Short mmCIF file of C-alpha atoms and ligand atoms in Angstrom, two decimals:
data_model
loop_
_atom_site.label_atom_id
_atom_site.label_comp_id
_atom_site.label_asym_id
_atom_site.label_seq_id
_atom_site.Cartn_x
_atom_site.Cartn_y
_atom_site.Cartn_z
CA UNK A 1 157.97 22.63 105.72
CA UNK A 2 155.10 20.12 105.28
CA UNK A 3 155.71 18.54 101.76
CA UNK A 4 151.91 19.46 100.42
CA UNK A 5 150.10 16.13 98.99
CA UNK A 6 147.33 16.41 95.98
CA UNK A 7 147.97 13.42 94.11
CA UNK A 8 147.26 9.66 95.02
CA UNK A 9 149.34 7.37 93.26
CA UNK A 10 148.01 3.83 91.71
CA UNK A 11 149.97 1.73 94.49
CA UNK A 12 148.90 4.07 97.23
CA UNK A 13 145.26 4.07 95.98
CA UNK A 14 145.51 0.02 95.92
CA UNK A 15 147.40 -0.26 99.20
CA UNK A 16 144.45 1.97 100.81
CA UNK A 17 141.36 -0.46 98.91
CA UNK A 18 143.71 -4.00 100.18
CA UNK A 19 143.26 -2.49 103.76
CA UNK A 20 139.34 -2.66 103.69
CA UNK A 21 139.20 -6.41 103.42
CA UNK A 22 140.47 -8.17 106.37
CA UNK A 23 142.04 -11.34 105.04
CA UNK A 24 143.49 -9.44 101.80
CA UNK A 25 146.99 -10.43 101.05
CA UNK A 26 147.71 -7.18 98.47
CA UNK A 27 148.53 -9.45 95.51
CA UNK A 28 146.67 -8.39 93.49
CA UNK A 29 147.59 -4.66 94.04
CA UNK A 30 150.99 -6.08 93.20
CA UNK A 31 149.77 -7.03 90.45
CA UNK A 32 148.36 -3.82 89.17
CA UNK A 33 151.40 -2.34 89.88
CA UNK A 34 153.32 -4.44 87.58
CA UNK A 35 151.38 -4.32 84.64
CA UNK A 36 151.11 -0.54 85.12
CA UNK A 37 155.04 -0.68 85.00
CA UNK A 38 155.16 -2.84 82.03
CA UNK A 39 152.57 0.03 80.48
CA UNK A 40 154.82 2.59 81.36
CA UNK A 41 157.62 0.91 78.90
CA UNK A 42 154.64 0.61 76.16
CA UNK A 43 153.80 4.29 76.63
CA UNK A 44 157.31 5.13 76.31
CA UNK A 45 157.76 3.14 73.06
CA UNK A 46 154.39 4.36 71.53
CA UNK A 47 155.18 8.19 72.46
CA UNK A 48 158.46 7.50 70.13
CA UNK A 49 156.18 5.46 67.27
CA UNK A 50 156.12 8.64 64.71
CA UNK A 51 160.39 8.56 64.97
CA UNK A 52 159.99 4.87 63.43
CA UNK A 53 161.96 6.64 60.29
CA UNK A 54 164.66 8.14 62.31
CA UNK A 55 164.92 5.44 64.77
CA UNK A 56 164.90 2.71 62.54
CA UNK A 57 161.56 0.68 61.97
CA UNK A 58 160.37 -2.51 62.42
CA UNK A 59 163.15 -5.46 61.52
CA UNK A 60 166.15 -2.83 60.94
CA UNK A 61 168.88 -1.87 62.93
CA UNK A 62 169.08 0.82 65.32
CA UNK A 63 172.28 2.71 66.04
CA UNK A 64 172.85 0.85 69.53
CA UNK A 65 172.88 -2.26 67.25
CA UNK A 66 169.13 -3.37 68.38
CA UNK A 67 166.75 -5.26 66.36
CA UNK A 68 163.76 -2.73 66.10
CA UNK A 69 160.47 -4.54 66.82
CA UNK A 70 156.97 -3.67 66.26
CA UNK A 71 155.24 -2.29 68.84
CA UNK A 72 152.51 -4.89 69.23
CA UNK A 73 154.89 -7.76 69.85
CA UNK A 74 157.20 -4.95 71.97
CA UNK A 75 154.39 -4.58 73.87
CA UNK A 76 153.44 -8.50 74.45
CA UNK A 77 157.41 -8.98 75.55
CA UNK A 78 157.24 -6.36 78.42
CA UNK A 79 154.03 -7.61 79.73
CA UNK A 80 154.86 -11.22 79.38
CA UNK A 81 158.50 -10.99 80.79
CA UNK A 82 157.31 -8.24 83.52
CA UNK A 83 154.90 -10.59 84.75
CA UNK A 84 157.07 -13.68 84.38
CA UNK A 85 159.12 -11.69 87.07
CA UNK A 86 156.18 -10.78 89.28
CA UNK A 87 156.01 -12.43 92.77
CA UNK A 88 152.40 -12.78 91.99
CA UNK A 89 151.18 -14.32 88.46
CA UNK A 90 150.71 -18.08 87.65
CA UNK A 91 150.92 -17.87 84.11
CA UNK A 92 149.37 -14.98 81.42
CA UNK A 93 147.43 -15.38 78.33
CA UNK A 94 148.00 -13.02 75.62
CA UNK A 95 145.91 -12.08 72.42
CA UNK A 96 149.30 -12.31 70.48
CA UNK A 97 150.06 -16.08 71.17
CA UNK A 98 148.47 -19.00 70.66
CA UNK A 99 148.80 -20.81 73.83
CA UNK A 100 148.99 -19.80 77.28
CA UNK A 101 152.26 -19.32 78.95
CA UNK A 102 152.54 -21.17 82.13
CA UNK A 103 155.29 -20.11 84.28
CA UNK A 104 157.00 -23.10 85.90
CA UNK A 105 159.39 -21.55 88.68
CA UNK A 106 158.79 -22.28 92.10
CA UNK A 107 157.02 -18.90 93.17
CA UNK A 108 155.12 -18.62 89.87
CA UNK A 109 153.48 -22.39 90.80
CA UNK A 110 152.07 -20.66 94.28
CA UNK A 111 150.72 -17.83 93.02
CA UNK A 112 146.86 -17.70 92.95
CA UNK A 113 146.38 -15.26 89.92
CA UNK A 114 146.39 -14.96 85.96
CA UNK A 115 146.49 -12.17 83.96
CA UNK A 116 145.34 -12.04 80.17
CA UNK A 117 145.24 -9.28 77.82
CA UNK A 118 145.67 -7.71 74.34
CA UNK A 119 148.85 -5.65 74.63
CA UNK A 120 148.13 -3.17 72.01
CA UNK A 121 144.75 -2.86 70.42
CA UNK A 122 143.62 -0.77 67.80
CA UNK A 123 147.47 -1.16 66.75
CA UNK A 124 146.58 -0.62 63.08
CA UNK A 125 146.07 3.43 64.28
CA UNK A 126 149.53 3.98 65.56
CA UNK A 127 150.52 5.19 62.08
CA UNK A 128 148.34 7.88 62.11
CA UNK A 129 148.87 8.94 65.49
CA UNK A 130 144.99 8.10 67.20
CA UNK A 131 144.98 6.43 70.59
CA UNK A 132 145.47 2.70 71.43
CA UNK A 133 145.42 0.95 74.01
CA UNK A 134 146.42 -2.15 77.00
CA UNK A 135 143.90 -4.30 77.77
CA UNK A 136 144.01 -6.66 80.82
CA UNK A 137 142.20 -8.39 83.34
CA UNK A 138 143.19 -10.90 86.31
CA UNK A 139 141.64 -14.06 87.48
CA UNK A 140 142.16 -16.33 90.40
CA UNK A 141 143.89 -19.36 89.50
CA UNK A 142 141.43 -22.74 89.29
CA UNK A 143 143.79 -25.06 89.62
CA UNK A 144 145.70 -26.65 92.77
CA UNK A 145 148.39 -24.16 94.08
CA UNK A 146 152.08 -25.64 93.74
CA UNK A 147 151.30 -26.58 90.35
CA UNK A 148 151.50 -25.05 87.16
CA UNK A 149 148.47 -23.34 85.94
CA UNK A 150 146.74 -24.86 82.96
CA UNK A 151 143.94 -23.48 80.43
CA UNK A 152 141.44 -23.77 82.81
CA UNK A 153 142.24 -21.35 84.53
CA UNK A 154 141.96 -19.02 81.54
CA UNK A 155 138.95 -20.65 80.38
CA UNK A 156 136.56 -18.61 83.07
CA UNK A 157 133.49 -16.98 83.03
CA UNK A 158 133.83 -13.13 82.69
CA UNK A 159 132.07 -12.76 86.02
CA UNK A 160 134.46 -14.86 88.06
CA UNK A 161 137.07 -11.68 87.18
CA UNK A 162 138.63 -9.73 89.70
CA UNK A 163 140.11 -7.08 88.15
CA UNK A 164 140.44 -5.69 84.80
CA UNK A 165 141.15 -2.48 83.06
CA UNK A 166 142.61 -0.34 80.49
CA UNK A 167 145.90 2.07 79.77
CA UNK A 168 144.44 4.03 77.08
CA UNK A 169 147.43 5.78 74.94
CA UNK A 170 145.84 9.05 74.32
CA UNK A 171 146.24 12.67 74.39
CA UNK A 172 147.37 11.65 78.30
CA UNK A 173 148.14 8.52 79.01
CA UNK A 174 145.26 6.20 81.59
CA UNK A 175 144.94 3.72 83.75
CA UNK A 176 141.28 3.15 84.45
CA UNK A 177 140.99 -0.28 86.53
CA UNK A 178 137.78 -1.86 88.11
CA UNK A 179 137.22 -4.26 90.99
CA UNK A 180 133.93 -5.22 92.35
CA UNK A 181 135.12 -1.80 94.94
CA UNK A 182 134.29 0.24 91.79
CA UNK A 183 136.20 2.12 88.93
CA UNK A 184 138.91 4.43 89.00
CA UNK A 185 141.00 6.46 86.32
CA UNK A 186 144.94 7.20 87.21
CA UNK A 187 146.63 9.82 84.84
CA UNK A 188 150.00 9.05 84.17
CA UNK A 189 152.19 12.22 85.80
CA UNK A 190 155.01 12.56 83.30
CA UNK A 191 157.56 14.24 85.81
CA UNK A 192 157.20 11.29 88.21
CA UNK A 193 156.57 8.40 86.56
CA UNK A 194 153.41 7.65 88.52
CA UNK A 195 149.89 6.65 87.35
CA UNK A 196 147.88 9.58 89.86
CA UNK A 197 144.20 8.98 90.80
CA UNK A 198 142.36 11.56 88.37
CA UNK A 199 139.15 10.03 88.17
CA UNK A 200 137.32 8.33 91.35
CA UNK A 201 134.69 6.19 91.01
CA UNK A 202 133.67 6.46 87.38
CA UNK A 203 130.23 6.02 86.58
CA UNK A 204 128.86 5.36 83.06
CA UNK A 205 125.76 7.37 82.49
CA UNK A 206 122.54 5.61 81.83
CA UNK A 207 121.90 6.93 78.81
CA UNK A 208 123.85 8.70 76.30
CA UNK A 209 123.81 10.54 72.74
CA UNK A 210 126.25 8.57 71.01
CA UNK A 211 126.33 5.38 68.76
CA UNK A 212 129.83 3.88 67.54
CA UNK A 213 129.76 1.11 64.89
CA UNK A 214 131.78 0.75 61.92
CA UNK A 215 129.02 2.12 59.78
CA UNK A 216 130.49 1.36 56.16
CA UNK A 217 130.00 -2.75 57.27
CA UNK A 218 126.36 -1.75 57.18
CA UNK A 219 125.27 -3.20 54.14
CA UNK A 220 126.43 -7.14 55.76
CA UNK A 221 124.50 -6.12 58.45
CA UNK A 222 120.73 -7.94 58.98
CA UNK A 223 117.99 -5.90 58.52
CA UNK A 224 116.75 -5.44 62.40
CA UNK A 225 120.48 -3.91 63.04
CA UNK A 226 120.40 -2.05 59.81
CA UNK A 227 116.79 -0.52 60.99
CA UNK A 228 118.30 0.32 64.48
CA UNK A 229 121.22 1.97 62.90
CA UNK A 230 118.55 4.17 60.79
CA UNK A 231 116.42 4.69 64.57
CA UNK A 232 119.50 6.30 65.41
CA UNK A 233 119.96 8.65 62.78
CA UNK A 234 115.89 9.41 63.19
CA UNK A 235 115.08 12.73 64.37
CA UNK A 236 112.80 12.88 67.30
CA UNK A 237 112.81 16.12 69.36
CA UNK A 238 111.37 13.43 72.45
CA UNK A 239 113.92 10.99 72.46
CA UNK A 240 116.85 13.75 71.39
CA UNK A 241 117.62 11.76 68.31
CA UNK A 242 119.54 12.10 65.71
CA UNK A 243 122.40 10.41 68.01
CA UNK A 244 125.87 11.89 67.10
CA UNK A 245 128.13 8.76 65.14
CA UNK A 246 131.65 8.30 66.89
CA UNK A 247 134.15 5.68 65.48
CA UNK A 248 138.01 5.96 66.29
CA UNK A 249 138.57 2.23 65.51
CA UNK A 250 140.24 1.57 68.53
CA UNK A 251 138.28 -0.20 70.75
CA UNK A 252 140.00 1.13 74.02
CA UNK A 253 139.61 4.51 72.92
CA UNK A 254 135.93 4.34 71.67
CA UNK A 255 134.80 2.54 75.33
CA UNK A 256 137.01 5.17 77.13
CA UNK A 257 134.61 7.91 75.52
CA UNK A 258 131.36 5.72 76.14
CA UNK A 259 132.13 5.13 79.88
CA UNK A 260 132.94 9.42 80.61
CA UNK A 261 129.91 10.53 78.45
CA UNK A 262 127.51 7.41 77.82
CA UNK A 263 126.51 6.18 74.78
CA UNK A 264 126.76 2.60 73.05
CA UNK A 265 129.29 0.68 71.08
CA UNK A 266 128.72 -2.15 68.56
CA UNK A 267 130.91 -4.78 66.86
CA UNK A 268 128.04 -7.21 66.05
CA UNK A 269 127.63 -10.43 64.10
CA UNK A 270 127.34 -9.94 59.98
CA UNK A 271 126.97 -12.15 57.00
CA UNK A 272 130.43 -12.88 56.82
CA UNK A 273 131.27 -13.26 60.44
CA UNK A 274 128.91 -14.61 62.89
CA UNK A 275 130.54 -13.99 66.03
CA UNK A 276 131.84 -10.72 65.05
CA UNK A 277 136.00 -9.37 65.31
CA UNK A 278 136.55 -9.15 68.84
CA UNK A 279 137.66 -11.66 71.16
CA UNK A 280 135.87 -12.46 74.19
CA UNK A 281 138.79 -13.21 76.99
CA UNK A 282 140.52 -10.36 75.14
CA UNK A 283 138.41 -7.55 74.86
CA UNK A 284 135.08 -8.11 75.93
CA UNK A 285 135.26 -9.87 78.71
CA UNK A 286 137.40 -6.94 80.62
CA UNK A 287 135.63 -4.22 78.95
CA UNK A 288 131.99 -5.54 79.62
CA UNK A 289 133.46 -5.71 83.55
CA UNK A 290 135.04 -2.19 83.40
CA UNK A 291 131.23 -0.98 81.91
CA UNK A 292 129.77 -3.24 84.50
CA UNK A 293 131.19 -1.84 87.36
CA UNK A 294 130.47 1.61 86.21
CA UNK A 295 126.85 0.65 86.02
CA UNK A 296 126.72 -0.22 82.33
CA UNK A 297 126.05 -3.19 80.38
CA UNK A 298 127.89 -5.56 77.97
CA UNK A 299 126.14 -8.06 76.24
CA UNK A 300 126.09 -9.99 72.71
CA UNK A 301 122.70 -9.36 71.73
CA UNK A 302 121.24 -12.50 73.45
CA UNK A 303 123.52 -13.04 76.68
CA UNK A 304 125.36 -11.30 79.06
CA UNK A 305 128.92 -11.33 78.18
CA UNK A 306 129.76 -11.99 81.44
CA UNK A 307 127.90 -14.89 81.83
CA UNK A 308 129.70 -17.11 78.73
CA UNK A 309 131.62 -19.87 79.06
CA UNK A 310 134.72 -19.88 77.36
CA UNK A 311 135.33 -22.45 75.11
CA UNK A 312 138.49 -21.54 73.46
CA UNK A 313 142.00 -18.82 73.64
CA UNK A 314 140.65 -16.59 70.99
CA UNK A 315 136.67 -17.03 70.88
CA UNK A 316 135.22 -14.54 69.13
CA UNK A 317 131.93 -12.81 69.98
CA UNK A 318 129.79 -9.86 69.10
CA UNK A 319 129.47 -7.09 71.48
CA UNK A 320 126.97 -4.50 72.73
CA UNK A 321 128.33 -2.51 75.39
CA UNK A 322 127.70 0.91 76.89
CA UNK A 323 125.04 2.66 78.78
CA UNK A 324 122.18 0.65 80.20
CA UNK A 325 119.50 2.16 78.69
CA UNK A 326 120.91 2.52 75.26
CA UNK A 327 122.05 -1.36 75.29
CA UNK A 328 118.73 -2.00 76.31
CA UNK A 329 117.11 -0.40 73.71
CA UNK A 330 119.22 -1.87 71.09
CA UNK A 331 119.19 -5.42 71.97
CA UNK A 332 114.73 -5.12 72.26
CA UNK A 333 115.09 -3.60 68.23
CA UNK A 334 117.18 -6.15 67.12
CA UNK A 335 116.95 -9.60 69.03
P1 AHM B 1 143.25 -5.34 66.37
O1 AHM B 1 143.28 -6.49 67.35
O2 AHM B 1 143.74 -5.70 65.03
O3 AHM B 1 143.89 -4.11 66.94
O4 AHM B 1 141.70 -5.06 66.14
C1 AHM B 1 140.91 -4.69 67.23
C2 AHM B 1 140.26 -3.38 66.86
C3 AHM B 1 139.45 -2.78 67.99
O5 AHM B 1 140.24 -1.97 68.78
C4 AHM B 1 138.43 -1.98 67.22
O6 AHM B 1 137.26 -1.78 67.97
C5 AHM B 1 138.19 -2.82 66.01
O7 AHM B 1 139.34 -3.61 65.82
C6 AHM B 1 137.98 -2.03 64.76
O8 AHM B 1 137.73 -2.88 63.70
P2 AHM B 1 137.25 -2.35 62.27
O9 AHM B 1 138.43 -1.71 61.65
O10 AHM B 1 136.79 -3.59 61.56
O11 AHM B 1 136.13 -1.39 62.49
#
């Protein structure tokens, strides 16, 4: 009997893409592979959060005689030490520490990518149970192979990334990755252990019907942003306004919504902070290439995020991302 084949798993969907370019070494499909291990051990850990009680929470004692940790820095120790142990990563950068981590073993020095990411965003929703999320994205190494990598190599323009995605936590649990090949969602398939190609070549919609802000910051808002917000609320039978507000909190989950059924999502600048909460090599920079790759658009109000050069680990900047049209529209009201 022929076994019968309907699903596509993440490493055969990468092996397949490495095969269309010539000189491609599959690193970096390696690569994706490892991280989605390491975000199989998060997904594990997060399925068990609501046992915290039973199980023991964070800094107590479990029965087995482990430390319990919280899952934000369980999460940064499984990427970090899965990647330490990858044949291909120089070094990783991590929203959780300080510095980059250099790794200074022989094979680490000749590999020619980084990885940085935020291990578990939106963590402050795991207590009630919404989604969170993984978010990472890979860049070719800068410096001189044989060495260790340095900051530099961190310190890249958004556009100089060649991969990044998300493992959104959720009522399934998602890969969705990009490369400049496109964007692609893998569901992870429980009884095997396998992320499975559920959703080829995602496409964010030009326009959409949805606007996601955290609208009780609205009165530190300026007034152009304050007047857009009110735009959106506007009813015009034309433009199929009122918009419909959506606002999880969770900034993995919110952009995971945006990319399937369009719309636009905001964390800008306000009175108190002028670069806004989120961090640019973090969070933007991988989510305004996921969007970008769909066909969307991620920009602070008066660049590309893309385009910025990093000046520091945790930069923060404000963020416009989402469906072309509606980004568009935006930025012309408020810039
Ligand atoms: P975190 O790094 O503490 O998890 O914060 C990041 C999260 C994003 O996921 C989300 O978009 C944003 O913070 C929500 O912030 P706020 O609660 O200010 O609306």
């Amino acid at each position: 009997m022929k076994p019968e084949r309907h699903l596509m798993t993440l490493d055969e969907f990468t092996f397949f893409q490495t095969k269309q370019f010539k000189n491609a070494t599959g690193e970096l499909s390696t690569l994706l592979r490892d991280i989605g291990l390491a975000c199989k051990l998060i997904n594990k850990q997060v399925n068990k959060a609501g046992l915290a009680d039973i199980l023991g929470a964070h800094g107590q004692v479990n029965v087995q005689g482990e430390e319990q940790m919280k899952l934000d820095v369980f999460a940064n120790e499984v990427l970090i030490s899965v990647l330490k142990n990858s044949a291909d990563c120089a070094g990783v950068a991590s929203e959780e520490n300080d510095e980059i981590i250099a790794f200074d073993d022989e094979h680490s020095k000749q590999s020619k990518y980084v990885v940085m990411f935020d291990p578990l965003d939106g963590s402050s929703n795991i207590d009630v149970n919404a989604s969170i999320g993984t978010i990472f994205c890979i860049y070719k190494r800068v410096s001189e192979l044989g060495q260790t990598c340095n900051l530099n190599d961190f310190l890249q323009k958004g556009k100089n990334i060649m991969a990044s995605g998300y493992v959104i936590y959720g009522s399934s649990t998602m890969m969705v990755y990009a490369t400049r090949l496109g964007v692609n969602g893998f569901t992870l398939e429980q009884s095997i252990g396998e992320f499975c190609l559920s959703h080829k070549d995602m496409k964010c919609p030009d326009d959409g019907k949805i606007y996601s802000i955290n609208q009780g910051n609205t009165c530190k808002l300026s007034e152009p942003l304050q007047n857009y917000l009110h735009y959106c609320m506007a009813d015009d039978k034309e433009t199929q306004r009122p918009y419909s507000h959506r606002y999880i909190g969770s900034m993995v989950a919110d952009l995971h919504r945006t990319l399937i059924k369009g719309g636009i999502f905001m964390y800008p600048e306000d009175c108190k902070n002028s670069n806004g909460k989120l961090r640019l090599l973090y969070e933007c920079n991988p989510m305004s290439h996921i969007i970008e790759m769909a066909g969307g658009k991620g920009t602070t109000g008066r660049e590309n995020i893309l385009d910025i050069q990093p000046s520091e680990l945790h930069q923060r900047v404000p963020i416009y991302i989402g469906s072309k049209n509606m980004v568009e529209k935006a930025v012309s009201m408020i810039y």
